[in-house]
Amino acid sequence: LETKELWDKFHELGTEMIITKSGRRMFPTIRVSFSGVDPEAKYIVLMDIVPVDNKRYRYAYHRSSWLVAGKADPPLPARLYVHPDSPFTGEQLLKQMVSFEKVKLTNNELDQHGHIILNSMHKYQPRVHIIKKKDHTASLLNLKSEEFRTFIFPETVFTAVTAYQNQLVSR
């Protein structure tokens, strides 16, 4: 995880990510670097964002903290965000950082733009996946037959909000 220091600062405060109907970019941005890949192979890099638990939260201003406010809303359609520069060669991945700055988060359940759909006041964990692409594979339809790894960075957990709740996060 690149920019780990920034993620750590937000994590200490309780990271919040703004979601809007039209879609909003993440801040901080998920940026990753890879090592140990085969320079000759091709890789697809993607991200998804999954619920951390089955709870809904509310922000208690007087305590400056998040409290459980009940059971989670029904989960929304899970979406994978395939990095637009995929497939990468292993050689590219060894030299450059992969940035997910174009990912947008929305609360619009009917989104037609491929944004990641989340429920406000719920906690989420972004996950980065790397798939070693086999030559004969035309699509991502059958992931089971592919070689892949998933990376989870606990410091990237966030609460989806329509407006920042904690003043320190806004600052």
PDB file of C-alpha atoms in Angstrom:
ATOM      1  CA  LEU A   1       0.000   0.000   0.000  1.00  0.00           C
ATOM      2  CA  GLU A   2       1.450   3.311  -1.098  1.00  0.00           C
ATOM      3  CA  THR A   3       0.745   6.534   0.883  1.00  0.00           C
ATOM      4  CA  LYS A   4       0.415   4.314   3.970  1.00  0.00           C
ATOM      5  CA  GLU A   5       1.284   7.221   6.299  1.00  0.00           C
ATOM      6  CA  LEU A   6      -1.742   9.176   5.054  1.00  0.00           C
ATOM      7  CA  TRP A   7      -4.016   6.131   5.401  1.00  0.00           C
ATOM      8  CA  ASP A   8      -2.705   5.590   8.939  1.00  0.00           C
ATOM      9  CA  LYS A   9      -3.556   9.202   9.920  1.00  0.00           C
ATOM     10  CA  PHE A  10      -7.113   8.812   8.630  1.00  0.00           C
ATOM     11  CA  HIS A  11      -7.439   5.353  10.189  1.00  0.00           C
ATOM     12  CA  GLU A  12      -6.616   6.763  13.638  1.00  0.00           C
ATOM     13  CA  LEU A  13      -9.506   9.237  13.275  1.00  0.00           C
ATOM     14  CA  GLY A  14     -11.875   6.706  11.683  1.00  0.00           C
ATOM     15  CA  THR A  15     -11.753   7.112   7.893  1.00  0.00           C
ATOM     16  CA  GLU A  16     -14.915   8.399   6.223  1.00  0.00           C
ATOM     17  CA  MET A  17     -15.560   8.304   2.474  1.00  0.00           C
ATOM     18  CA  ILE A  18     -18.128  10.551   0.853  1.00  0.00           C
ATOM     19  CA  ILE A  19     -20.620   8.814  -1.432  1.00  0.00           C
ATOM     20  CA  THR A  20     -22.967  10.720  -3.752  1.00  0.00           C
ATOM     21  CA  LYS A  21     -25.703   9.872  -6.258  1.00  0.00           C
ATOM     22  CA  SER A  22     -23.461  10.853  -9.194  1.00  0.00           C
ATOM     23  CA  GLY A  23     -20.380   9.119  -7.718  1.00  0.00           C
ATOM     24  CA  ARG A  24     -17.428  10.559  -5.826  1.00  0.00           C
ATOM     25  CA  ARG A  25     -13.731   9.662  -6.009  1.00  0.00           C
ATOM     26  CA  MET A  26     -12.069   8.175  -2.947  1.00  0.00           C
ATOM     27  CA  PHE A  27      -9.780  10.200  -0.722  1.00  0.00           C
ATOM     28  CA  PRO A  28      -7.284   8.975   0.207  1.00  0.00           C
ATOM     29  CA  THR A  29      -6.828   7.009  -3.032  1.00  0.00           C
ATOM     30  CA  ILE A  30      -5.894   3.318  -3.024  1.00  0.00           C
ATOM     31  CA  ARG A  31      -2.427   3.048  -4.597  1.00  0.00           C
ATOM     32  CA  VAL A  32      -0.457  -0.189  -4.608  1.00  0.00           C
ATOM     33  CA  SER A  33       2.871  -1.566  -5.782  1.00  0.00           C
ATOM     34  CA  PHE A  34       3.603  -5.200  -6.560  1.00  0.00           C
ATOM     35  CA  SER A  35       6.682  -7.384  -6.271  1.00  0.00           C
ATOM     36  CA  GLY A  36       7.289 -11.049  -7.018  1.00  0.00           C
ATOM     37  CA  VAL A  37       5.350 -11.016 -10.294  1.00  0.00           C
ATOM     38  CA  ASP A  38       6.551 -12.755 -13.463  1.00  0.00           C
ATOM     39  CA  PRO A  39       7.874  -9.981 -15.770  1.00  0.00           C
ATOM     40  CA  GLU A  40       6.777 -12.004 -18.840  1.00  0.00           C
ATOM     41  CA  ALA A  41       3.195 -12.654 -17.671  1.00  0.00           C
ATOM     42  CA  LYS A  42       0.097 -10.491 -18.043  1.00  0.00           C
ATOM     43  CA  TYR A  43      -1.942  -9.465 -14.997  1.00  0.00           C
ATOM     44  CA  ILE A  44      -5.369  -8.017 -14.410  1.00  0.00           C
ATOM     45  CA  VAL A  45      -5.575  -5.732 -11.363  1.00  0.00           C
ATOM     46  CA  LEU A  46      -8.949  -5.016  -9.812  1.00  0.00           C
ATOM     47  CA  MET A  47     -10.567  -3.736  -6.669  1.00  0.00           C
ATOM     48  CA  ASP A  48     -13.779  -4.386  -4.820  1.00  0.00           C
ATOM     49  CA  ILE A  49     -15.161  -3.024  -1.582  1.00  0.00           C
ATOM     50  CA  VAL A  50     -16.899  -5.358   0.851  1.00  0.00           C
ATOM     51  CA  PRO A  51     -18.885  -4.772   4.059  1.00  0.00           C
ATOM     52  CA  VAL A  52     -16.832  -5.163   7.255  1.00  0.00           C
ATOM     53  CA  ASP A  53     -19.822  -6.395   9.276  1.00  0.00           C
ATOM     54  CA  ASN A  54     -23.625  -6.527   9.246  1.00  0.00           C
ATOM     55  CA  LYS A  55     -24.157  -3.323  11.230  1.00  0.00           C
ATOM     56  CA  ARG A  56     -25.339   0.194  10.541  1.00  0.00           C
ATOM     57  CA  TYR A  57     -23.572   3.065  12.344  1.00  0.00           C
ATOM     58  CA  ARG A  58     -24.318   6.548  13.560  1.00  0.00           C
ATOM     59  CA  TYR A  59     -21.916   9.255  14.615  1.00  0.00           C
ATOM     60  CA  ALA A  60     -22.206  10.528  18.188  1.00  0.00           C
ATOM     61  CA  TYR A  61     -20.978  14.138  18.085  1.00  0.00           C
ATOM     62  CA  HIS A  62     -20.799  14.510  21.870  1.00  0.00           C
ATOM     63  CA  ARG A  63     -18.431  11.504  22.044  1.00  0.00           C
ATOM     64  CA  SER A  64     -16.744  12.076  18.669  1.00  0.00           C
ATOM     65  CA  SER A  65     -17.165   8.406  17.900  1.00  0.00           C
ATOM     66  CA  TRP A  66     -19.069   5.938  15.752  1.00  0.00           C
ATOM     67  CA  LEU A  67     -21.698   3.783  17.485  1.00  0.00           C
ATOM     68  CA  VAL A  68     -23.612   0.758  16.245  1.00  0.00           C
ATOM     69  CA  ALA A  69     -27.129   1.910  15.337  1.00  0.00           C
ATOM     70  CA  GLY A  70     -28.644  -1.420  14.345  1.00  0.00           C
ATOM     71  CA  LYS A  71     -28.603  -4.067  11.652  1.00  0.00           C
ATOM     72  CA  ALA A  72     -27.126  -3.326   8.233  1.00  0.00           C
ATOM     73  CA  ASP A  73     -29.329  -2.411   5.283  1.00  0.00           C
ATOM     74  CA  PRO A  74     -29.591  -5.181   2.674  1.00  0.00           C
ATOM     75  CA  PRO A  75     -26.299  -5.472   0.767  1.00  0.00           C
ATOM     76  CA  LEU A  76     -26.147  -3.714  -2.593  1.00  0.00           C
ATOM     77  CA  PRO A  77     -24.986  -5.384  -5.822  1.00  0.00           C
ATOM     78  CA  ALA A  78     -21.284  -6.210  -5.442  1.00  0.00           C
ATOM     79  CA  ARG A  79     -19.136  -4.713  -8.174  1.00  0.00           C
ATOM     80  CA  LEU A  80     -15.588  -5.349  -9.261  1.00  0.00           C
ATOM     81  CA  TYR A  81     -13.635  -2.369 -10.549  1.00  0.00           C
ATOM     82  CA  VAL A  82     -11.150  -3.607 -13.138  1.00  0.00           C
ATOM     83  CA  HIS A  83      -8.256  -1.160 -13.396  1.00  0.00           C
ATOM     84  CA  PRO A  84      -8.659   0.585 -16.787  1.00  0.00           C
ATOM     85  CA  ASP A  85      -4.990  -0.053 -17.700  1.00  0.00           C
ATOM     86  CA  SER A  86      -5.383  -3.842 -17.262  1.00  0.00           C
ATOM     87  CA  PRO A  87      -3.952  -6.119 -18.396  1.00  0.00           C
ATOM     88  CA  PHE A  88      -0.508  -5.053 -17.175  1.00  0.00           C
ATOM     89  CA  THR A  89       2.702  -6.905 -17.963  1.00  0.00           C
ATOM     90  CA  GLY A  90       4.592  -8.142 -14.919  1.00  0.00           C
ATOM     91  CA  GLU A  91       7.420  -5.864 -16.062  1.00  0.00           C
ATOM     92  CA  GLN A  92       5.101  -2.809 -15.839  1.00  0.00           C
ATOM     93  CA  LEU A  93       3.911  -3.837 -12.363  1.00  0.00           C
ATOM     94  CA  LEU A  94       7.481  -4.144 -11.095  1.00  0.00           C
ATOM     95  CA  LYS A  95       8.257  -0.584 -12.270  1.00  0.00           C
ATOM     96  CA  GLN A  96       5.109   1.382 -11.517  1.00  0.00           C
ATOM     97  CA  MET A  97       2.517   1.978  -8.866  1.00  0.00           C
ATOM     98  CA  VAL A  98      -1.119   1.126  -9.666  1.00  0.00           C
ATOM     99  CA  SER A  99      -3.506   3.903  -8.639  1.00  0.00           C
ATOM    100  CA  PHE A 100      -7.256   3.545  -8.284  1.00  0.00           C
ATOM    101  CA  GLU A 101      -7.889   7.312  -8.463  1.00  0.00           C
ATOM    102  CA  LYS A 102     -10.713   6.886 -10.994  1.00  0.00           C
ATOM    103  CA  VAL A 103     -12.852   4.639  -8.764  1.00  0.00           C
ATOM    104  CA  LYS A 104     -16.088   6.363  -7.805  1.00  0.00           C
ATOM    105  CA  LEU A 105     -18.363   5.526  -4.878  1.00  0.00           C
ATOM    106  CA  THR A 106     -22.122   6.015  -5.100  1.00  0.00           C
ATOM    107  CA  ASN A 107     -25.283   5.400  -3.100  1.00  0.00           C
ATOM    108  CA  ASN A 108     -27.321   5.181  -6.314  1.00  0.00           C
ATOM    109  CA  GLU A 109     -28.616   1.603  -6.467  1.00  0.00           C
ATOM    110  CA  LEU A 110     -29.554   2.102 -10.133  1.00  0.00           C
ATOM    111  CA  ASP A 111     -26.077   3.357 -11.150  1.00  0.00           C
ATOM    112  CA  GLN A 112     -25.310   2.669 -14.818  1.00  0.00           C
ATOM    113  CA  HIS A 113     -21.717   3.991 -14.783  1.00  0.00           C
ATOM    114  CA  GLY A 114     -19.922   1.065 -13.114  1.00  0.00           C
ATOM    115  CA  HIS A 115     -19.364   2.972  -9.854  1.00  0.00           C
ATOM    116  CA  ILE A 116     -19.098   0.971  -6.625  1.00  0.00           C
ATOM    117  CA  ILE A 117     -22.470   1.090  -4.852  1.00  0.00           C
ATOM    118  CA  LEU A 118     -22.381   1.423  -1.051  1.00  0.00           C
ATOM    119  CA  ASN A 119     -24.810   2.051   1.796  1.00  0.00           C
ATOM    120  CA  SER A 120     -24.245   5.232   3.776  1.00  0.00           C
ATOM    121  CA  MET A 121     -23.394   4.766   7.483  1.00  0.00           C
ATOM    122  CA  HIS A 122     -21.922   1.283   6.871  1.00  0.00           C
ATOM    123  CA  LYS A 123     -18.275   0.187   7.244  1.00  0.00           C
ATOM    124  CA  TYR A 124     -16.344  -1.168   4.293  1.00  0.00           C
ATOM    125  CA  GLN A 125     -13.011  -2.799   3.442  1.00  0.00           C
ATOM    126  CA  PRO A 126     -11.421  -2.206   0.020  1.00  0.00           C
ATOM    127  CA  ARG A 127      -9.649  -5.252  -1.434  1.00  0.00           C
ATOM    128  CA  VAL A 128      -7.119  -5.328  -4.281  1.00  0.00           C
ATOM    129  CA  HIS A 129      -6.930  -8.444  -6.454  1.00  0.00           C
ATOM    130  CA  ILE A 130      -4.268  -9.424  -8.975  1.00  0.00           C
ATOM    131  CA  ILE A 131      -4.975 -12.169 -11.494  1.00  0.00           C
ATOM    132  CA  LYS A 132      -2.307 -13.817 -13.609  1.00  0.00           C
ATOM    133  CA  LYS A 133      -3.943 -13.950 -17.019  1.00  0.00           C
ATOM    134  CA  LYS A 134      -3.674 -17.180 -18.963  1.00  0.00           C
ATOM    135  CA  ASP A 135      -3.215 -16.766 -22.709  1.00  0.00           C
ATOM    136  CA  HIS A 136      -6.374 -18.687 -23.597  1.00  0.00           C
ATOM    137  CA  THR A 137      -8.619 -16.718 -21.242  1.00  0.00           C
ATOM    138  CA  ALA A 138     -10.714 -14.203 -23.120  1.00  0.00           C
ATOM    139  CA  SER A 139     -12.608 -12.807 -20.145  1.00  0.00           C
ATOM    140  CA  LEU A 140     -12.814 -12.731 -16.369  1.00  0.00           C
ATOM    141  CA  LEU A 141     -15.817 -15.072 -16.349  1.00  0.00           C
ATOM    142  CA  ASN A 142     -14.088 -18.041 -14.782  1.00  0.00           C
ATOM    143  CA  LEU A 143     -11.893 -16.747 -11.950  1.00  0.00           C
ATOM    144  CA  LYS A 144     -11.752 -20.180 -10.317  1.00  0.00           C
ATOM    145  CA  SER A 145      -9.361 -21.441 -13.000  1.00  0.00           C
ATOM    146  CA  GLU A 146      -7.087 -18.412 -12.709  1.00  0.00           C
ATOM    147  CA  GLU A 147      -4.111 -17.824 -10.436  1.00  0.00           C
ATOM    148  CA  PHE A 148      -4.918 -14.839  -8.213  1.00  0.00           C
ATOM    149  CA  ARG A 149      -4.066 -13.122  -4.939  1.00  0.00           C
ATOM    150  CA  THR A 150      -6.135 -10.763  -2.808  1.00  0.00           C
ATOM    151  CA  PHE A 151      -4.604  -8.019  -0.686  1.00  0.00           C
ATOM    152  CA  ILE A 152      -6.399  -6.437   2.252  1.00  0.00           C
ATOM    153  CA  PHE A 153      -4.995  -3.422   4.073  1.00  0.00           C
ATOM    154  CA  PRO A 154      -6.774  -3.032   7.462  1.00  0.00           C
ATOM    155  CA  GLU A 155      -5.877   0.687   7.590  1.00  0.00           C
ATOM    156  CA  THR A 156      -8.109   1.330   4.526  1.00  0.00           C
ATOM    157  CA  VAL A 157     -11.385   0.424   6.312  1.00  0.00           C
ATOM    158  CA  PHE A 158     -13.839   3.316   6.086  1.00  0.00           C
ATOM    159  CA  THR A 159     -17.386   4.373   6.880  1.00  0.00           C
ATOM    160  CA  ALA A 160     -19.409   5.500   3.855  1.00  0.00           C
ATOM    161  CA  VAL A 161     -21.109   8.870   4.508  1.00  0.00           C
ATOM    162  CA  THR A 162     -22.981  11.492   2.476  1.00  0.00           C
ATOM    163  CA  ALA A 163     -21.207  14.245   4.463  1.00  0.00           C
ATOM    164  CA  TYR A 164     -18.216  14.079   6.808  1.00  0.00           C
ATOM    165  CA  GLN A 165     -19.327  13.448  10.392  1.00  0.00           C
ATOM    166  CA  ASN A 166     -16.028  13.883  12.252  1.00  0.00           C
ATOM    167  CA  GLN A 167     -14.659  17.437  11.985  1.00  0.00           C
ATOM    168  CA  LEU A 168     -11.098  16.096  12.264  1.00  0.00           C
ATOM    169  CA  VAL A 169     -11.583  13.983   9.121  1.00  0.00           C
ATOM    170  CA  SER A 170     -12.745  17.075   7.175  1.00  0.00           C
ATOM    171  CA  ARG A 171      -9.688  18.955   8.388  1.00  0.00           C
TER     172      ARG A 171
END
